[in-house]
Every structure is written in C-alpha cells, then in structure tokens.
Coordinates of C-alpha atoms and ligand atoms in Angstrom, one line a residue:
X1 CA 116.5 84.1 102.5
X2 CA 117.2 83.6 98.8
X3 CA 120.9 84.6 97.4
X4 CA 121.8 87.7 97.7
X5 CA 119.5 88.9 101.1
X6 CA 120.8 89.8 103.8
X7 CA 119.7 90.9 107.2
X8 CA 122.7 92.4 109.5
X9 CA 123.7 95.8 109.7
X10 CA 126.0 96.2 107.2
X11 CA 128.6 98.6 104.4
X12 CA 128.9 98.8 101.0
X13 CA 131.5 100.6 99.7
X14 CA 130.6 101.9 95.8
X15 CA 133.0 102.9 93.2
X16 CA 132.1 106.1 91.5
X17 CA 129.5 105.8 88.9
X18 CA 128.3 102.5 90.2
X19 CA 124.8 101.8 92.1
X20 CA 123.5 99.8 94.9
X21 CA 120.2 98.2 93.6
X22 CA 117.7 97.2 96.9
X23 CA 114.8 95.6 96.8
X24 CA 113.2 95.8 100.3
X25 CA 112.1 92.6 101.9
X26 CA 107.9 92.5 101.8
X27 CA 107.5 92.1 105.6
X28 CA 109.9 95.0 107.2
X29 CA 111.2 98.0 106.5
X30 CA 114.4 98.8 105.6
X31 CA 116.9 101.4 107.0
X32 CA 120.2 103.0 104.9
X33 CA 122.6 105.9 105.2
X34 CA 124.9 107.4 103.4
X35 CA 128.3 107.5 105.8
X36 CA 131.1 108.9 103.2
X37 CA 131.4 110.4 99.9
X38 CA 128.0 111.6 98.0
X39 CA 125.3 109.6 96.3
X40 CA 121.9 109.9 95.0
X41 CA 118.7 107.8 94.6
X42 CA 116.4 108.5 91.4
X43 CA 117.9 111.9 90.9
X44 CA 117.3 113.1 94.4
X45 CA 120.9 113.4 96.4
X46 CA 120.7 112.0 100.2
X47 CA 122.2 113.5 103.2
X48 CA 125.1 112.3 104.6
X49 CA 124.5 110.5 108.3
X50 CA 121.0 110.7 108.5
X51 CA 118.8 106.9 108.4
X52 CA 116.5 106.3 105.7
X53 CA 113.6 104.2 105.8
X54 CA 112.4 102.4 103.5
X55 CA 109.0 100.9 103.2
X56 CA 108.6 96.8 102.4
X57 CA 108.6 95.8 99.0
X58 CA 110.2 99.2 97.5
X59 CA 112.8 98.7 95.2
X60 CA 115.0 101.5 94.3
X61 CA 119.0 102.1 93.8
X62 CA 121.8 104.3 95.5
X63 CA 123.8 105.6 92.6
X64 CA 127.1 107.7 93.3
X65 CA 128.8 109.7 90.8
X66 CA 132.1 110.1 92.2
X67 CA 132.0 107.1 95.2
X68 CA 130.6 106.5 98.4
X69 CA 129.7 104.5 101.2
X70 CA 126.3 103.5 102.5
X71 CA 125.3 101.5 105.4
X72 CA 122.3 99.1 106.0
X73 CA 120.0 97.7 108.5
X74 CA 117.3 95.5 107.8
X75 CA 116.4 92.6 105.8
X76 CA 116.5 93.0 101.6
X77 CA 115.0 90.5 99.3
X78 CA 117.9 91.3 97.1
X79 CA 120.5 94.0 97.7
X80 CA 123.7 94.2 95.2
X81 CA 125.9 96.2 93.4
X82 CA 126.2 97.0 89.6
X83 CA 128.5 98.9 87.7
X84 CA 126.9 99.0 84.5
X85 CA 124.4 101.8 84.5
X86 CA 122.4 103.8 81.6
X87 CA 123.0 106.9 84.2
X88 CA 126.0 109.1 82.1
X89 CA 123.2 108.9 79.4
X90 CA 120.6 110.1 81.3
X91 CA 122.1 113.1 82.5
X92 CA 123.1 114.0 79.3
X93 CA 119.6 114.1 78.4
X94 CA 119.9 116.7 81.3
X95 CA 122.3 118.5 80.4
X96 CA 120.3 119.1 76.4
X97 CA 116.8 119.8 78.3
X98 CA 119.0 122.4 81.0
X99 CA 120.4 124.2 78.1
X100 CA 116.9 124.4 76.2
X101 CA 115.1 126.0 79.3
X102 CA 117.8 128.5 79.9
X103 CA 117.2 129.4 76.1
X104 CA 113.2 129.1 77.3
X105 CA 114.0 131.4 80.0
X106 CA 115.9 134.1 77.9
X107 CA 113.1 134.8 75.8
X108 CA 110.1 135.2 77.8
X109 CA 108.0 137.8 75.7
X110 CA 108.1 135.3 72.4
X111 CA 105.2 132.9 72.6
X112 CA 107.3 130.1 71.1
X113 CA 110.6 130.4 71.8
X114 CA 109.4 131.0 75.9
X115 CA 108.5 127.4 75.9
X116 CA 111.0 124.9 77.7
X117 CA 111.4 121.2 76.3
X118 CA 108.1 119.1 76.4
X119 CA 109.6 115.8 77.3
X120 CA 107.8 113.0 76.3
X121 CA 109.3 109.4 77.8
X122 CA 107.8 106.0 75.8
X123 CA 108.6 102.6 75.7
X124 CA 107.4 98.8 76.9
X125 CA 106.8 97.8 80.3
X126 CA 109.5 97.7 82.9
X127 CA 112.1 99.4 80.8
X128 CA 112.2 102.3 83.7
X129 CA 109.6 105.1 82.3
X130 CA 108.8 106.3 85.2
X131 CA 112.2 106.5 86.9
X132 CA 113.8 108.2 84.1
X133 CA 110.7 110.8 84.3
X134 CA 111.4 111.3 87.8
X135 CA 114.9 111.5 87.5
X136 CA 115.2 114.0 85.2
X137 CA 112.2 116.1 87.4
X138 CA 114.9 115.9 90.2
X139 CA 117.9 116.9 88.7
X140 CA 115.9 119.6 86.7
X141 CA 114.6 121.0 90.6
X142 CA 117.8 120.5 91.8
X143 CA 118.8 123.3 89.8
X144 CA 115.7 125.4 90.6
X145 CA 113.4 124.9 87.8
X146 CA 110.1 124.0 88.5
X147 CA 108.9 121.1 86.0
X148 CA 105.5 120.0 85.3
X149 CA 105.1 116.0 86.1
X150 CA 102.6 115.0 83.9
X151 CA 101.3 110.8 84.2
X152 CA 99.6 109.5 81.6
X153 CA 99.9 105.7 83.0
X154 CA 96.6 105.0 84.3
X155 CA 97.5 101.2 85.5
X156 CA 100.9 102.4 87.7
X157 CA 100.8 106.0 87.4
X158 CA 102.9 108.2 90.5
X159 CA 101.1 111.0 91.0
X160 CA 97.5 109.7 92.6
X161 CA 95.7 106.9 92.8
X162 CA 95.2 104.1 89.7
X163 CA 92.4 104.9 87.2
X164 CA 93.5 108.7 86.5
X165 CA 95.7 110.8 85.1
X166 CA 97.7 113.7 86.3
X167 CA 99.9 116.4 86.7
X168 CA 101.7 118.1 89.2
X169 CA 104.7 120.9 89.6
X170 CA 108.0 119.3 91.0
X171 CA 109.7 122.2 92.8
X172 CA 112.0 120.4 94.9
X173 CA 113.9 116.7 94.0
X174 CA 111.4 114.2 94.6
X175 CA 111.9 112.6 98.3
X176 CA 113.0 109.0 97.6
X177 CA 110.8 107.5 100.0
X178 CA 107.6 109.5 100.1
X179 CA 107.7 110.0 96.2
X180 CA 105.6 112.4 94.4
X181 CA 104.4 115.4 96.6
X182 CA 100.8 115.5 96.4
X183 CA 99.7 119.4 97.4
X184 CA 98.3 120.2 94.3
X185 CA 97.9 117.7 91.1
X186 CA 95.8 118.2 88.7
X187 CA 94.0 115.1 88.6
X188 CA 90.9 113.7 85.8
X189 CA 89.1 109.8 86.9
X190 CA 88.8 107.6 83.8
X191 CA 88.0 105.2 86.0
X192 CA 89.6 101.8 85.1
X193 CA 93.5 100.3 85.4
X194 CA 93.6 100.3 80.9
X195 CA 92.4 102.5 78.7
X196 CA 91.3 99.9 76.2
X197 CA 87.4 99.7 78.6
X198 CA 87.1 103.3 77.2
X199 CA 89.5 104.9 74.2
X200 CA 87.9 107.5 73.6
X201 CA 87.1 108.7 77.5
X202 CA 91.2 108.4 77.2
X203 CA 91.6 110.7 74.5
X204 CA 89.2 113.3 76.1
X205 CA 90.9 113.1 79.1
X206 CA 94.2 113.8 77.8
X207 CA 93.1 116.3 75.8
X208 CA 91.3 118.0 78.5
X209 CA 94.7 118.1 80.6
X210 CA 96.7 119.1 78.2
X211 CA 94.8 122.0 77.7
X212 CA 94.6 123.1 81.4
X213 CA 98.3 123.2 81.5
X214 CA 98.9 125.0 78.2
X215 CA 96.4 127.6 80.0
X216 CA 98.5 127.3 83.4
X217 CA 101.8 128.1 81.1
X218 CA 100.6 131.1 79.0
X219 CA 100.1 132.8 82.6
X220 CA 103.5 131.6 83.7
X221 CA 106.5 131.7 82.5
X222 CA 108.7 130.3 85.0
X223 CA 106.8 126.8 84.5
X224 CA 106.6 127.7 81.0
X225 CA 110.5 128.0 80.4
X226 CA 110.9 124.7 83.3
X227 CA 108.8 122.7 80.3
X228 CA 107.2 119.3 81.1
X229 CA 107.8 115.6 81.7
X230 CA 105.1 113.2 80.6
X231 CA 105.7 109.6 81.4
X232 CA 103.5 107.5 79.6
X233 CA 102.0 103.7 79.7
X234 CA 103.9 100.6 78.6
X235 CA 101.1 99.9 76.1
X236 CA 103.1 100.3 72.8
X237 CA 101.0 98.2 70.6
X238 CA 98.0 99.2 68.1
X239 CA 95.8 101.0 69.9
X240 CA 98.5 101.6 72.7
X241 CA 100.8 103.2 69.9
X242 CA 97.6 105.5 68.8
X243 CA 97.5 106.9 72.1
X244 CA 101.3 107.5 72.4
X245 CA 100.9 109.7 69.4
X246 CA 97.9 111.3 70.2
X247 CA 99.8 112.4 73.4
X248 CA 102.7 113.5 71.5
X249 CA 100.6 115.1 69.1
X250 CA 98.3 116.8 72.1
X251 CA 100.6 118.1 74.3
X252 CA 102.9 119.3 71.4
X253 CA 106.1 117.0 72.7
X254 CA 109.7 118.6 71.7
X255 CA 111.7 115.3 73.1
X256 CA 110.8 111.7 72.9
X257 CA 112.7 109.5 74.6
X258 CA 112.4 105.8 73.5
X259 CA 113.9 103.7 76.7
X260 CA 114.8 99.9 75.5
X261 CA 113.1 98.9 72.3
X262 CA 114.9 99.5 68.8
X263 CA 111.8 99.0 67.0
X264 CA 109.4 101.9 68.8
X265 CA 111.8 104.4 68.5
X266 CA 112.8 103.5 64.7
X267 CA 108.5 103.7 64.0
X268 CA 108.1 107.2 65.9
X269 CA 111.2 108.8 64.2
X270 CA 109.7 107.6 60.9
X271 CA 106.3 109.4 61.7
X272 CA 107.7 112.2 63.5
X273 CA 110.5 113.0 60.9
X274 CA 108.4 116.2 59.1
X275 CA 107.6 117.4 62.7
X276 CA 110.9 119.8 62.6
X277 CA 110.7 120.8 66.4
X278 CA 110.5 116.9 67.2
X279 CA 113.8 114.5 68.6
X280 CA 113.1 111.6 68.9
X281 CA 115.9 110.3 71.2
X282 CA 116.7 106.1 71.7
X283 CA 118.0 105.5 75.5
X284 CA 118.8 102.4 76.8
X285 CA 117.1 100.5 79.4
X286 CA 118.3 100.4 82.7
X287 CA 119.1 96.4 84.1
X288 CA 118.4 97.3 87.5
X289 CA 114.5 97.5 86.7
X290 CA 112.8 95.4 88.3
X291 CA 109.9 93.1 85.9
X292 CA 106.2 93.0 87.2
X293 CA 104.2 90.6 86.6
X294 CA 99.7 91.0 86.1
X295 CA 99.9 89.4 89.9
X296 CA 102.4 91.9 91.6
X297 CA 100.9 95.0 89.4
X298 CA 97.2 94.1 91.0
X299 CA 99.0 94.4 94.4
X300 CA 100.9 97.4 93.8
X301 CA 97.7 99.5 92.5
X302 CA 95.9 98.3 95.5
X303 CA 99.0 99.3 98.3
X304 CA 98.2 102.5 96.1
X305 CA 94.5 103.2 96.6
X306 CA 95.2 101.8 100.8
X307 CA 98.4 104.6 101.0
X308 CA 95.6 106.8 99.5
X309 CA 93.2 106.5 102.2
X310 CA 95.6 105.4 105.3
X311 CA 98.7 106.7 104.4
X312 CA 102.4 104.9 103.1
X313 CA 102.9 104.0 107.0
X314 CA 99.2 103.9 107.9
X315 CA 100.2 107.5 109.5
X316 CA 96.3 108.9 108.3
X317 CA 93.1 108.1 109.5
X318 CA 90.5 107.9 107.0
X319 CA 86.8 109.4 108.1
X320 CA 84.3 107.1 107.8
X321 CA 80.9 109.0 106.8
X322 CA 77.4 107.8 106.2
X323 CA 74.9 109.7 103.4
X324 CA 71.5 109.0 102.1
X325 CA 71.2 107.5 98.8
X326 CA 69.4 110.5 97.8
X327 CA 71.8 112.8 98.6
X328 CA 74.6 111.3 96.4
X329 CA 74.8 112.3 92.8
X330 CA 76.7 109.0 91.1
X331 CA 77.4 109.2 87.2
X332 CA 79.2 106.5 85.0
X333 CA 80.8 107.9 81.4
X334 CA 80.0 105.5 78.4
X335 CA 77.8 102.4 77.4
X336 CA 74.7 102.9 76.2
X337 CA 72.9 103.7 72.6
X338 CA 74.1 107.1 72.0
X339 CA 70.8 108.4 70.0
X340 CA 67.2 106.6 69.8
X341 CA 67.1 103.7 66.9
X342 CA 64.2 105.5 65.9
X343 CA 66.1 108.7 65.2
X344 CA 68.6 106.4 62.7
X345 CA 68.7 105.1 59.4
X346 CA 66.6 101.9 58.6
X347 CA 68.8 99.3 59.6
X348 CA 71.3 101.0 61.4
X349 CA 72.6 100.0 65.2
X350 CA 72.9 102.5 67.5
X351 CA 76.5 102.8 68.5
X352 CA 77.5 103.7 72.2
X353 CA 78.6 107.0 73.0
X354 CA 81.9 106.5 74.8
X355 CA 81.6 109.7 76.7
X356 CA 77.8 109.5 77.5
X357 CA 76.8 110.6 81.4
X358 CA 74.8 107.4 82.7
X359 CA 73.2 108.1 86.5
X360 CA 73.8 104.9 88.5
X361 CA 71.3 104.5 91.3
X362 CA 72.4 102.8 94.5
X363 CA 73.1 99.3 94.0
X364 CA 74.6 96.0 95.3
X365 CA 77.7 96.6 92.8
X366 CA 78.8 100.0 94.3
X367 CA 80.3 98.0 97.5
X368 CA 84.2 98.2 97.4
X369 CA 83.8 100.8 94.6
X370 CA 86.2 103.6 94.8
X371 CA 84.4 106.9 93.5
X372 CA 86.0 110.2 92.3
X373 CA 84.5 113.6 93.7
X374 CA 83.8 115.8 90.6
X375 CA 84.7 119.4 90.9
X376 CA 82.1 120.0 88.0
X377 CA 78.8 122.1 89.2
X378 CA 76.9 120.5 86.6
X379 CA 76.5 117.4 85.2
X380 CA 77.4 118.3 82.1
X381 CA 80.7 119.3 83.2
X382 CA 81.4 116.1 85.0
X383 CA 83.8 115.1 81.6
X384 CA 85.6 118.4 81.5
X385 CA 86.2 118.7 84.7
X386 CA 89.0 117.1 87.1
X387 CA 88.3 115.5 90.1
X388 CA 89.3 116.6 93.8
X389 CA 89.9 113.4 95.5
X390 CA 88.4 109.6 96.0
X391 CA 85.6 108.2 98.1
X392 CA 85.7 104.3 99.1
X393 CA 82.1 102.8 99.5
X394 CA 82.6 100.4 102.2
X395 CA 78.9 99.6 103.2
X396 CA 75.3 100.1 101.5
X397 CA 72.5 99.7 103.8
X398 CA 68.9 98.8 101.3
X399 CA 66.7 99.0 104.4
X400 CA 67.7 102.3 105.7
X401 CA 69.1 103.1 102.4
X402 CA 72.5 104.4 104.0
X403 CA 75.8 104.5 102.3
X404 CA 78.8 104.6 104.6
X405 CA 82.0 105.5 102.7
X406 CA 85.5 106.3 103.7
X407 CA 87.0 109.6 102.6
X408 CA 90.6 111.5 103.4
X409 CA 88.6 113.8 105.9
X410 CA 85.6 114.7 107.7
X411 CA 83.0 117.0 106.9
X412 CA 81.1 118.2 103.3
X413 CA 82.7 116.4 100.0
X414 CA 84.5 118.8 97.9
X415 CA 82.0 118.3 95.2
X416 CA 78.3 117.3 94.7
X417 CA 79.0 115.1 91.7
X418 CA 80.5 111.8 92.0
X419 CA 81.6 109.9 89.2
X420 CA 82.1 105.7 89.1
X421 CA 84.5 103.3 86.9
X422 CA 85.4 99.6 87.4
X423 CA 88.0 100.9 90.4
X424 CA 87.5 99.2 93.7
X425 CA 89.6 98.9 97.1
X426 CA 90.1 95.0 98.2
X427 CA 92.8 95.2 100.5
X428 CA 92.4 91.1 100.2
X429 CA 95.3 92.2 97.2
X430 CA 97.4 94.0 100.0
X431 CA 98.1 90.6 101.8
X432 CA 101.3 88.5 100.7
Ligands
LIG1 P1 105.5 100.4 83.6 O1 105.6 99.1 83.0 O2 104.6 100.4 84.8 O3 105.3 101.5 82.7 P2 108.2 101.6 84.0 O4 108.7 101.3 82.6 O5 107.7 102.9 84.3 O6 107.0 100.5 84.3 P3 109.6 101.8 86.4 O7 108.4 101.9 87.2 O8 110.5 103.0 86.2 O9 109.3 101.1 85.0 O10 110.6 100.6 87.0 C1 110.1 99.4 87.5 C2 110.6 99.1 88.9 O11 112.0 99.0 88.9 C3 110.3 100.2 89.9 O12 109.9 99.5 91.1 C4 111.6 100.9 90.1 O13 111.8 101.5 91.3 C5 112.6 99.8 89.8 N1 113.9 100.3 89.3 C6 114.1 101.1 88.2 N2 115.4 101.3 88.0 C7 116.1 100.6 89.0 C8 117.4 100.4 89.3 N3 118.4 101.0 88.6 N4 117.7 99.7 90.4 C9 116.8 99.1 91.1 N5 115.5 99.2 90.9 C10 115.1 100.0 89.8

C-alpha cells in the first residue's frame, strides 16, 4: 500500500491533545479500540475495550484530551498521528454556546431571552463544516441538551439522502460509525445535488423549515433553550454567499462560525455588524480534513442514496413493489411559462415560475429516478410540505404500463403525492 498504510494489528499510543487521523482502506473494514486512557472521535467519547468497526472508505480521527492508547486491525489507506489540532478552539466555542443555553434555560417564560444560541457554521469546501457541526451537537448531548441538527448542504448533507434538506434533534452524542440517527428528521426534496438548477425552490425550502422549527420551539422549551446547529454548503460565492445570508437572515442565526477562509468571515462581519445579537466568529480549519474531489463527491452521494435503501452494511432489505401508472401521482417543481404570453405585455417573455407544480406522466426518463413521497394531501401543498421518505424507480413496463420501484418497506406509500428532481440511484458510481 501507499506510505503510511498499514495492515497488522497494531498500537498507537497518543499524547494528550493529539489525534489519530484514519482513513479506512476502500475494500475492508476497519476495526479500533480504545485500550487505556480516554479519547473521543467527532465529539462522541468511545468506550474503553470494546472493537469498533469501521466501514471502507470512512475517514475520521481519534482525538484524546488527556492521552490514550488505541489499538487497530485492519488495513488503512492512511493512518497517522497529528498534534496540531483546531480542537482547544472548538470546545471553547462549547464552552460560550453551554453558557448561553444555561442563560436560555433560566428564563423560560421570556420569548427572547428563552432562545438558546442559533449556530450557524459557513465556509469553503473541505474546511470541516460538517464535523465541527457534529462535534459541537455531541459535546452539547453529552451534557444533556438536546440540539436541533439542522443541514442545509444539499450535495453532502448528514442527515438523509442528497437532494434535501433537513433537520433533526441530537439527544445523545452522535455514534461515530452509524452517524446521524435517523428516527425522526424533518426532511423537504429539492431534488438536485446544487441549488443553482433551482434558487428560488432553495429559498422556499429553507424558509419553509425554518418555520417549522420556530413553530416546534415556541411549544418547547427544552429544544428551545438547547438552540440549533445549521451546517451549511461549501458554495461561498455570488449566488452561494446570497443563500448563506438568506439562511442567516431566515433562521435568525446568533453565532456564525467562519472555519478556514479570512476573506468570508471579514465580508459577513461587515454585513452583519448592525445585527447586534450577531458574532460572527473566525475558526481555523482543521488539517486533518480530508479534500474531495467532483469524482469522489459523485460516489459518496451515491454510497448515500444505496445506505438509504440497503443499509451502511447492506443490513436492510429494500421491498420491491410494482404500481400502475395511473395510480402514481408524479409532480416536478419549476420550468415552464409561469402565466399565458397572451395574459402579458406586448413584447414581454413569459418568465418560468421556479416553484410551478408540473405533472410528469410516465416516461422513459423516470428509470433510475429516485422520487420523494410527499406528505402534502393536495397538490398544492406538495411545496410546503416535507417529504416522508424516497422511492427508487428501478423498471417501467410501457406495454403493461407497470412501474416496479424499490422503497424502505412493504405495503401503502406514506403519501399519495410524489414529487421528481434530477436525483437518480446508479450504483455503477458505488464501484471503485
Ligand atoms: P463540504 O465541502 O462537503 O461542505 P465540509 O467542509 O463539511 O465539506 P467535512 O465533511 O467536515 O467537510 O470533512 C471532510 C472529510 O474530512 C470528512 O470525510 C471528514 O470525516 C474528514 N475529516 C474532518 N476532520 C478530520 C480530521 N481531523 N481527521 C481526519 N479526517 C477528518
């Protein structure tokens, strides 16, 4: 293997305050323990003895605050130590957002002051958004609050599948292999990897979201005082940088974290400078992240949609279910002249309405298509609604005009309405 891999079973000792950085080999799994002293991974402490294991490809890192030893078994495409790490940082973010939801929690019949910190973490591409988001989620259950996860990163978000965004309560520190627990997000389909196919969809989206959750907080004030965590795209650039403040602006962000670029964080504490209530907070990037490339990204949101449907070690079974093309309901959202050219000025083009309700009829392009199951009653709730899982259309029969799709389970769909994008399920991309 290259420098740096090894295979046998094997110990590292760490010093406190440094961290083992793994990336898993892509072809087999990769089993670690922690045998003395304490450590954690992303926030979330491990127990002492017990094996991990690690799926292929995973990269993560075993950081200890006050030293430890860890053991391995397995092959790693790179495994090594580092003692320069962004970590004492980090928790002193923990420490501010701990004191401010103690403060939350010591108020609760005041409106404003009952609100925890609304963390808001922004930055470029592989500068470790979404592990900073889930670190500070872990530390903050750790202690017994009970966060709000919210994903705004619809290429490589953690919460469900690529296309959507999401939120979800983190009660307990985030399990370091399984990720994200999945009982009960709160989940909207755009329906494509970037935002750019549809802005506006985006912003609805968003908007629609954030006012769910500031509905879910007035009723509670235990999530209320825990506050949120949004973690947002790497997209930092014109249009990207208009949807980083529209979601600071939307969900009413108390904390924004800038991780690894001077020049963002200089440019939102300019235009966030009136906004009294507002940090805005630089952090430095961690250099254990690990850079994707367009190629590996593709791959990673297709392992995704697959761990959707079959599971992170194919431990689910999938139902495979066949309909009649008139008993699906199959929307699109945008394209199309939003009002009659005869309705317009002289002149005047028709532009399309971004959040327009197309229906799709059965076609050749639906193959491969991954849809989302509306929980809206009406079509003209599809928009506002969210969605309660994913459907994968895996065969399309014209003559006996059959659809056979896969779903999580058997029986009735948990909605009538189903709603397309540009998202599909090749596992072609899953193959090295
Ligand atoms: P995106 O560009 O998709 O928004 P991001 O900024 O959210 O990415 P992360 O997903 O947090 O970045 O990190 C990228 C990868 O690096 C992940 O696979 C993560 O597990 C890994 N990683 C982050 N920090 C470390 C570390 N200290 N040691 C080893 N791997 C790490």
């Amino acid at each position: 293997g290259p420098p740096g891999s090894s295979t046998s079973i094997r110990q590292v000792k760490l010093d406190k305050e440094c961290e083992l950085r793994v990336e898993v080999s892509p072809d087999s799994p990769l089993r670690l323990r922690l045998l003395t002293g304490s450590a954690e991974i992303f926030g979330t402490e491990i127990a002492p003895e017990i094996w991990l294991t690690f799926p292929p490809r995973l990269k993560f890192a075993v950081f200890t605050w006050y030293g430890a030893t860890i053991e391995m078994d397995g092959t790693t495409e790179t495994d090594y130590t580092a003692d320069e790490t962004p970590m004492i940082s980090y928790v002193n973010v923990h420490a501010v957002l701990d004191a401010r939801r103690h403060r939350a929690k010591a108020s609760p019949s005041d409106s404003d002051a009952s609100q925890g910190p609304r963390v808001i973490v922004v930055g470029p591409t592989d500068s470790g958004k979404s592990t900073l988001s889930r670190m500070l989620l872990s530390w903050a259950a750790k202690q017994g609050w009970k966060p709000t996860f919210v994903d705004l990163d619809i290429g490589q978000g953690s919460i469900t599948i690529p296309g959507c965004i999401a939120a979800t309560p983190i009660e307990l520190p985030i399990d370091p292999v399984e990720g994200i627990p999945l009982d009960m997000p709160l989940v909207y389909f755009h329906g494509h990897v970037t935002p750019s196919v549809n802005v506006d969809l985006y912003k609805v989206l968003v908007k629609e979201l954030a006012q769910i959750l500031e509905r879910q907080f007035t009723g509670n004030v235990e999530s209320r005082a825990a506050g949120m965590v949004i973690n947002t795209m790497g997209w930092i650039e014109g249009v990207g940088y208009e949807l980083l403040l529209h979601a600071i602006d939307t969900f009413n962000a108390t904390v924004v974290l800038v991780l690894g670029q001077e020049k963002l964080w200089s440019m939102l504490r300019d235009v966030l400078k009136n906004k009294a209530n507002v940090d805005v907070v630089k952090l430095q990037k961690s250099g254990g992240v690990v850079s994707r490339n367009a190629k590996v990204r593709q791959k990673a949101r297709a392992y995704r949609i697959r761990e959707y449907f079959y599971g992170l070690a194919n431990d689910l079974s999938p139902h495979s279910n066949i309909a009649s093309f008139s008993d699906l309901f199959i929307y699109r959202v945008g394209g199309g002249p939003q009002a009659p050219r005869s309705a317009l000025p002289a002149g005047a083009e028709p532009a399309a309405d971004p959040t327009r309700l197309i229906p799709v009829s059965v076609n050749q392009d639906l193959l491969h298509l991954v849809l989302a199951v509306s929980f809206a009653k009406e079509p003209d709730e599809i928009i506002s609604s969210n969605v309660a899982g994913f459907i994968w259309i895996t065969d399309i029969n014209f003559e006996s005009k059959k659809i056979t799709y896969l779903a999580p389970s058997a029986g009735n769909l948990p909605g009538k309405y189903l709603i397309m994008g540009s998202l599909t399920c090749l596992l072609m991309f899953c193959d090295s």
